[in-house]
mmCIF file with all atom_site columns, C-alpha atoms in Angstrom:
data_model
loop_
_atom_site.group_PDB
_atom_site.id
_atom_site.type_symbol
_atom_site.label_atom_id
_atom_site.label_alt_id
_atom_site.label_comp_id
_atom_site.label_asym_id
_atom_site.label_entity_id
_atom_site.label_seq_id
_atom_site.pdbx_PDB_ins_code
_atom_site.Cartn_x
_atom_site.Cartn_y
_atom_site.Cartn_z
_atom_site.occupancy
_atom_site.B_iso_or_equiv
_atom_site.pdbx_formal_charge
_atom_site.auth_seq_id
_atom_site.auth_comp_id
_atom_site.auth_asym_id
_atom_site.auth_atom_id
_atom_site.pdbx_PDB_model_num
ATOM 1   C CA . MET A 1 1   ? 90.766  124.036 72.276  1.00 0.00 ? 23  MET A CA 1
ATOM 2   C CA . ARG A 1 2   ? 87.348  124.460 73.846  1.00 0.00 ? 24  ARG A CA 1
ATOM 3   C CA . TRP A 1 3   ? 85.873  121.622 71.821  1.00 0.00 ? 25  TRP A CA 1
ATOM 4   C CA . ALA A 1 4   ? 88.691  119.296 72.868  1.00 0.00 ? 26  ALA A CA 1
ATOM 5   C CA . ARG A 1 5   ? 88.153  120.204 76.526  1.00 0.00 ? 27  ARG A CA 1
ATOM 6   C CA . ARG A 1 6   ? 84.404  119.589 76.196  1.00 0.00 ? 28  ARG A CA 1
ATOM 7   C CA . ILE A 1 7   ? 85.007  116.201 74.561  1.00 0.00 ? 29  ILE A CA 1
ATOM 8   C CA . LEU A 1 8   ? 87.443  115.176 77.309  1.00 0.00 ? 30  LEU A CA 1
ATOM 9   C CA . ILE A 1 9   ? 85.051  116.315 80.051  1.00 0.00 ? 31  ILE A CA 1
ATOM 10  C CA . ALA A 1 10  ? 82.164  114.444 78.419  1.00 0.00 ? 32  ALA A CA 1
ATOM 11  C CA . ALA A 1 11  ? 84.272  111.296 78.019  1.00 0.00 ? 33  ALA A CA 1
ATOM 12  C CA . GLY A 1 12  ? 85.411  111.480 81.650  1.00 0.00 ? 34  GLY A CA 1
ATOM 13  C CA . ALA A 1 13  ? 81.839  111.970 82.878  1.00 0.00 ? 35  ALA A CA 1
ATOM 14  C CA . ALA A 1 14  ? 80.681  109.014 80.763  1.00 0.00 ? 36  ALA A CA 1
ATOM 15  C CA . VAL A 1 15  ? 83.390  106.744 82.182  1.00 0.00 ? 37  VAL A CA 1
ATOM 16  C CA . ILE A 1 16  ? 82.545  107.819 85.745  1.00 0.00 ? 38  ILE A CA 1
ATOM 17  C CA . ALA A 1 17  ? 78.834  107.177 85.093  1.00 0.00 ? 39  ALA A CA 1
ATOM 18  C CA . LEU A 1 18  ? 79.604  103.750 83.633  1.00 0.00 ? 40  LEU A CA 1
ATOM 19  C CA . GLY A 1 19  ? 81.764  102.924 86.641  1.00 0.00 ? 41  GLY A CA 1
ATOM 20  C CA . ALA A 1 20  ? 78.986  103.971 89.016  1.00 0.00 ? 42  ALA A CA 1
ATOM 21  C CA . VAL A 1 21  ? 76.437  101.826 87.166  1.00 0.00 ? 43  VAL A CA 1
ATOM 22  C CA . VAL A 1 22  ? 78.730  98.784  87.166  1.00 0.00 ? 44  VAL A CA 1
ATOM 23  C CA . LEU A 1 23  ? 79.578  99.330  90.840  1.00 0.00 ? 45  LEU A CA 1
ATOM 24  C CA . ALA A 1 24  ? 75.919  99.562  91.812  1.00 0.00 ? 46  ALA A CA 1
ATOM 25  C CA . ALA A 1 25  ? 74.969  96.533  89.705  1.00 0.00 ? 47  ALA A CA 1
ATOM 26  C CA . GLU A 1 26  ? 77.758  94.208  90.807  1.00 0.00 ? 48  GLU A CA 1
ATOM 27  C CA . GLN A 1 27  ? 78.508  95.093  94.435  1.00 0.00 ? 49  GLN A CA 1
ATOM 28  C CA . THR A 1 28  ? 76.620  94.924  97.698  1.00 0.00 ? 50  THR A CA 1
ATOM 29  C CA . VAL A 1 29  ? 75.843  97.973  99.802  1.00 0.00 ? 51  VAL A CA 1
ATOM 30  C CA . PRO A 1 30  ? 78.675  97.315  102.313 1.00 0.00 ? 52  PRO A CA 1
ATOM 31  C CA . GLN A 1 31  ? 81.141  96.985  99.438  1.00 0.00 ? 53  GLN A CA 1
ATOM 32  C CA . ILE A 1 32  ? 79.922  100.257 97.935  1.00 0.00 ? 54  ILE A CA 1
ATOM 33  C CA . VAL A 1 33  ? 80.318  101.930 101.340 1.00 0.00 ? 55  VAL A CA 1
ATOM 34  C CA . GLY A 1 34  ? 83.836  100.487 101.524 1.00 0.00 ? 56  GLY A CA 1
ATOM 35  C CA . VAL A 1 35  ? 84.705  101.935 98.115  1.00 0.00 ? 57  VAL A CA 1
ATOM 36  C CA . GLY A 1 36  ? 83.315  105.297 99.232  1.00 0.00 ? 58  GLY A CA 1
ATOM 37  C CA . ALA A 1 37  ? 85.382  105.170 102.423 1.00 0.00 ? 59  ALA A CA 1
ATOM 38  C CA . TRP A 1 38  ? 88.480  104.285 100.410 1.00 0.00 ? 60  TRP A CA 1
ATOM 39  C CA . LEU A 1 39  ? 87.893  107.204 98.036  1.00 0.00 ? 61  LEU A CA 1
ATOM 40  C CA . LEU A 1 40  ? 87.352  109.562 100.972 1.00 0.00 ? 62  LEU A CA 1
ATOM 41  C CA . ALA A 1 41  ? 90.545  108.324 102.629 1.00 0.00 ? 63  ALA A CA 1
ATOM 42  C CA . ALA A 1 42  ? 92.443  108.837 99.364  1.00 0.00 ? 64  ALA A CA 1
ATOM 43  C CA . ILE A 1 43  ? 91.226  112.431 99.178  1.00 0.00 ? 65  ILE A CA 1
ATOM 44  C CA . VAL A 1 44  ? 92.121  113.067 102.821 1.00 0.00 ? 66  VAL A CA 1
ATOM 45  C CA . LEU A 1 45  ? 95.584  111.521 102.367 1.00 0.00 ? 67  LEU A CA 1
ATOM 46  C CA . HIS A 1 46  ? 96.217  113.531 99.248  1.00 0.00 ? 68  HIS A CA 1
ATOM 47  C CA . ASP A 1 47  ? 94.972  116.870 100.557 1.00 0.00 ? 69  ASP A CA 1
ATOM 48  C CA . GLY A 1 48  ? 96.054  116.377 104.162 1.00 0.00 ? 70  GLY A CA 1
ATOM 49  C CA . VAL A 1 49  ? 99.399  114.627 103.769 1.00 0.00 ? 71  VAL A CA 1
ATOM 50  C CA . LEU A 1 50  ? 100.785 114.479 100.237 1.00 0.00 ? 72  LEU A CA 1
ATOM 51  C CA . ALA A 1 51  ? 99.971  118.008 99.060  1.00 0.00 ? 73  ALA A CA 1
ATOM 52  C CA . PRO A 1 52  ? 101.330 119.789 102.172 1.00 0.00 ? 74  PRO A CA 1
ATOM 53  C CA . VAL A 1 53  ? 104.533 117.707 102.174 1.00 0.00 ? 75  VAL A CA 1
ATOM 54  C CA . VAL A 1 54  ? 105.175 118.365 98.488  1.00 0.00 ? 76  VAL A CA 1
ATOM 55  C CA . PHE A 1 55  ? 104.323 122.056 98.948  1.00 0.00 ? 77  PHE A CA 1
ATOM 56  C CA . GLY A 1 56  ? 106.665 122.324 101.949 1.00 0.00 ? 78  GLY A CA 1
ATOM 57  C CA . LEU A 1 57  ? 109.516 120.648 100.094 1.00 0.00 ? 79  LEU A CA 1
ATOM 58  C CA . ASP A 1 58  ? 108.858 122.830 97.078  1.00 0.00 ? 80  ASP A CA 1
ATOM 59  C CA . LEU A 1 59  ? 108.970 125.937 99.255  1.00 0.00 ? 81  LEU A CA 1
ATOM 60  C CA . LEU A 1 60  ? 112.170 124.755 100.919 1.00 0.00 ? 82  LEU A CA 1
ATOM 61  C CA . LEU A 1 61  ? 113.835 124.006 97.584  1.00 0.00 ? 83  LEU A CA 1
ATOM 62  C CA . ARG A 1 62  ? 112.769 127.342 96.123  1.00 0.00 ? 84  ARG A CA 1
ATOM 63  C CA . ARG A 1 63  ? 114.177 129.203 99.135  1.00 0.00 ? 85  ARG A CA 1
ATOM 64  C CA . THR A 1 64  ? 117.532 127.602 98.407  1.00 0.00 ? 86  THR A CA 1
ATOM 65  C CA . GLY A 1 65  ? 116.961 128.207 94.697  1.00 0.00 ? 87  GLY A CA 1
ATOM 66  C CA . ARG A 1 66  ? 119.061 131.321 94.748  1.00 0.00 ? 88  ARG A CA 1
ATOM 67  C CA . ARG A 1 67  ? 122.071 129.031 94.963  1.00 0.00 ? 89  ARG A CA 1
ATOM 68  C CA . ILE A 1 68  ? 120.634 126.098 93.003  1.00 0.00 ? 90  ILE A CA 1
ATOM 69  C CA . ARG A 1 69  ? 119.848 126.178 89.285  1.00 0.00 ? 91  ARG A CA 1
ATOM 70  C CA . PRO A 1 70  ? 116.135 125.722 88.479  1.00 0.00 ? 92  PRO A CA 1
ATOM 71  C CA . VAL A 1 71  ? 116.784 122.524 86.512  1.00 0.00 ? 93  VAL A CA 1
ATOM 72  C CA . TYR A 1 72  ? 117.967 120.809 89.689  1.00 0.00 ? 94  TYR A CA 1
ATOM 73  C CA . LEU A 1 73  ? 114.868 122.004 91.525  1.00 0.00 ? 95  LEU A CA 1
ATOM 74  C CA . VAL A 1 74  ? 112.691 120.445 88.841  1.00 0.00 ? 96  VAL A CA 1
ATOM 75  C CA . VAL A 1 75  ? 114.564 117.138 89.088  1.00 0.00 ? 97  VAL A CA 1
ATOM 76  C CA . ALA A 1 76  ? 114.161 117.137 92.885  1.00 0.00 ? 98  ALA A CA 1
ATOM 77  C CA . GLN A 1 77  ? 110.466 118.012 92.638  1.00 0.00 ? 99  GLN A CA 1
ATOM 78  C CA . VAL A 1 78  ? 109.835 115.190 90.183  1.00 0.00 ? 100 VAL A CA 1
ATOM 79  C CA . ALA A 1 79  ? 111.642 112.759 92.492  1.00 0.00 ? 101 ALA A CA 1
ATOM 80  C CA . VAL A 1 80  ? 109.583 113.856 95.498  1.00 0.00 ? 102 VAL A CA 1
ATOM 81  C CA . VAL A 1 81  ? 106.296 113.536 93.615  1.00 0.00 ? 103 VAL A CA 1
ATOM 82  C CA . VAL A 1 82  ? 107.213 110.094 92.218  1.00 0.00 ? 104 VAL A CA 1
ATOM 83  C CA . GLY A 1 83  ? 108.306 108.926 95.669  1.00 0.00 ? 105 GLY A CA 1
ATOM 84  C CA . ALA A 1 84  ? 105.154 110.268 97.316  1.00 0.00 ? 106 ALA A CA 1
ATOM 85  C CA . VAL A 1 85  ? 102.870 108.586 94.787  1.00 0.00 ? 107 VAL A CA 1
ATOM 86  C CA . LEU A 1 86  ? 104.719 105.272 95.102  1.00 0.00 ? 108 LEU A CA 1
ATOM 87  C CA . THR A 1 87  ? 104.535 105.586 98.882  1.00 0.00 ? 109 THR A CA 1
ATOM 88  C CA . LEU A 1 88  ? 100.770 106.062 98.693  1.00 0.00 ? 110 LEU A CA 1
ATOM 89  C CA . VAL A 1 89  ? 100.533 102.955 96.526  1.00 0.00 ? 111 VAL A CA 1
ATOM 90  C CA . ILE A 1 90  ? 102.724 100.819 98.809  1.00 0.00 ? 112 ILE A CA 1
ATOM 91  C CA . VAL A 1 91  ? 101.348 101.885 102.213 1.00 0.00 ? 113 VAL A CA 1
ATOM 92  C CA . PRO A 1 92  ? 98.157  99.753  101.863 1.00 0.00 ? 114 PRO A CA 1
ATOM 93  C CA . GLU A 1 93  ? 100.334 96.669  101.329 1.00 0.00 ? 115 GLU A CA 1
ATOM 94  C CA . ILE A 1 94  ? 102.329 97.529  104.439 1.00 0.00 ? 116 ILE A CA 1
ATOM 95  C CA . LEU A 1 95  ? 99.086  97.865  106.404 1.00 0.00 ? 117 LEU A CA 1
ATOM 96  C CA . ALA A 1 96  ? 97.811  94.576  104.963 1.00 0.00 ? 118 ALA A CA 1
ATOM 97  C CA . THR A 1 97  ? 100.916 92.739  106.154 1.00 0.00 ? 119 THR A CA 1
ATOM 98  C CA . THR A 1 98  ? 100.460 94.115  109.684 1.00 0.00 ? 120 THR A CA 1
ATOM 99  C CA . ILE A 1 99  ? 96.843  92.960  109.812 1.00 0.00 ? 121 ILE A CA 1
ATOM 100 C CA . GLY A 1 100 ? 97.806  89.452  108.812 1.00 0.00 ? 122 GLY A CA 1
ATOM 101 C CA . ASN A 1 101 ? 96.240  87.125  106.315 1.00 0.00 ? 123 ASN A CA 1
ATOM 102 C CA . PRO A 1 102 ? 95.529  83.391  106.414 1.00 0.00 ? 124 PRO A CA 1
ATOM 103 C CA . ASN A 1 103 ? 96.804  83.127  102.837 1.00 0.00 ? 125 ASN A CA 1
ATOM 104 C CA . PRO A 1 104 ? 100.514 84.067  102.834 1.00 0.00 ? 126 PRO A CA 1
ATOM 105 C CA . THR A 1 105 ? 100.627 84.414  99.041  1.00 0.00 ? 127 THR A CA 1
ATOM 106 C CA . VAL A 1 106 ? 98.314  87.452  99.027  1.00 0.00 ? 128 VAL A CA 1
ATOM 107 C CA . VAL A 1 107 ? 100.907 89.890  100.406 1.00 0.00 ? 129 VAL A CA 1
ATOM 108 C CA . PRO A 1 108 ? 104.154 87.897  100.137 1.00 0.00 ? 130 PRO A CA 1
ATOM 109 C CA . PHE A 1 109 ? 106.862 90.564  100.397 1.00 0.00 ? 131 PHE A CA 1
ATOM 110 C CA . ASP A 1 110 ? 108.361 92.874  102.998 1.00 0.00 ? 132 ASP A CA 1
ATOM 111 C CA . TYR A 1 111 ? 106.859 96.035  101.575 1.00 0.00 ? 133 TYR A CA 1
ATOM 112 C CA . ALA A 1 112 ? 108.297 98.362  104.217 1.00 0.00 ? 134 ALA A CA 1
ATOM 113 C CA . ALA A 1 113 ? 111.852 97.369  103.294 1.00 0.00 ? 135 ALA A CA 1
ATOM 114 C CA . ARG A 1 114 ? 111.035 97.662  99.605  1.00 0.00 ? 136 ARG A CA 1
ATOM 115 C CA . LEU A 1 115 ? 109.615 101.139 100.201 1.00 0.00 ? 137 LEU A CA 1
ATOM 116 C CA . ALA A 1 116 ? 112.808 102.179 101.977 1.00 0.00 ? 138 ALA A CA 1
ATOM 117 C CA . TRP A 1 117 ? 114.938 100.787 99.145  1.00 0.00 ? 139 TRP A CA 1
ATOM 118 C CA . MET A 1 118 ? 112.710 102.571 96.632  1.00 0.00 ? 140 MET A CA 1
ATOM 119 C CA . TRP A 1 119 ? 113.454 105.904 98.359  1.00 0.00 ? 141 TRP A CA 1
ATOM 120 C CA . VAL A 1 120 ? 117.186 105.105 98.378  1.00 0.00 ? 142 VAL A CA 1
ATOM 121 C CA . ALA A 1 121 ? 117.085 104.205 94.680  1.00 0.00 ? 143 ALA A CA 1
ATOM 122 C CA . LEU A 1 122 ? 115.109 107.350 93.930  1.00 0.00 ? 144 LEU A CA 1
ATOM 123 C CA . ALA A 1 123 ? 117.709 109.475 95.744  1.00 0.00 ? 145 ALA A CA 1
ATOM 124 C CA . VAL A 1 124 ? 120.548 107.782 93.842  1.00 0.00 ? 146 VAL A CA 1
ATOM 125 C CA . VAL A 1 125 ? 118.816 108.232 90.482  1.00 0.00 ? 147 VAL A CA 1
ATOM 126 C CA . THR A 1 126 ? 118.089 111.876 91.306  1.00 0.00 ? 148 THR A CA 1
ATOM 127 C CA . ALA A 1 127 ? 121.733 112.474 92.209  1.00 0.00 ? 149 ALA A CA 1
ATOM 128 C CA . LEU A 1 128 ? 122.911 110.759 89.020  1.00 0.00 ? 150 LEU A CA 1
ATOM 129 C CA . VAL A 1 129 ? 120.546 112.826 86.879  1.00 0.00 ? 151 VAL A CA 1
ATOM 130 C CA . CYS A 1 130 ? 121.774 116.018 88.553  1.00 0.00 ? 152 CYS A CA 1
ATOM 131 C CA . LEU A 1 131 ? 125.389 114.967 87.971  1.00 0.00 ? 153 LEU A CA 1
ATOM 132 C CA . ALA A 1 132 ? 124.643 114.208 84.322  1.00 0.00 ? 154 ALA A CA 1
ATOM 133 C CA . ILE A 1 133 ? 123.026 117.621 83.878  1.00 0.00 ? 155 ILE A CA 1
ATOM 134 C CA . ALA A 1 134 ? 126.033 119.302 85.521  1.00 0.00 ? 156 ALA A CA 1
ATOM 135 C CA . ALA A 1 135 ? 128.478 117.395 83.318  1.00 0.00 ? 157 ALA A CA 1
ATOM 136 C CA . ARG A 1 136 ? 126.506 118.229 80.212  1.00 0.00 ? 158 ARG A CA 1
ATOM 137 C CA . SER A 1 137 ? 126.356 121.928 81.072  1.00 0.00 ? 159 SER A CA 1
ATOM 138 C CA . ARG A 1 138 ? 130.123 121.967 81.748  1.00 0.00 ? 160 ARG A CA 1
ATOM 139 C CA . THR A 1 139 ? 130.763 120.324 78.378  1.00 0.00 ? 161 THR A CA 1
ATOM 140 C CA . ALA A 1 140 ? 128.448 122.767 76.641  1.00 0.00 ? 162 ALA A CA 1
ATOM 141 C CA . SER A 1 141 ? 130.130 125.773 78.274  1.00 0.00 ? 163 SER A CA 1
ATOM 142 C CA . ARG A 1 142 ? 133.590 124.510 77.203  1.00 0.00 ? 164 ARG A CA 1
ATOM 143 C CA . ARG A 1 143 ? 132.395 124.213 73.605  1.00 0.00 ? 165 ARG A CA 1
ATOM 144 C CA . ARG A 1 144 ? 131.181 127.806 73.637  1.00 0.00 ? 166 ARG A CA 1
ATOM 145 C CA . LEU A 1 145 ? 134.602 129.060 74.723  1.00 0.00 ? 167 LEU A CA 1
#
């Protein structure tokens, strides 16, 4: 296992080094500073917003876990993480539409509405998965009797 970990670390370091070389060779200094600012903002958003929200929801779900089976907690946690990641991907498009753009084909959709519908769809899918798990466990318990 150690050799596999070392190979993966070496491969990751090589890809990062290649990316840094290509970035330095192909971009101007202001563009490199912009990429650095974007990476810093991503870290701040993750550690300052996403991680505490997911941790808080996890804590809340685990406190109610005495009444809820762990499988449902896992399904809810997966839904929250997927929704949070998709939100982080979509928020820049929402910000881009508020700034405005002379080319209307660059950001053509109403991303805020699509984000809201994504959360609704995620809630519906989560509920359906939980219902399917409940139905399956009821069927399995009937077969055992």
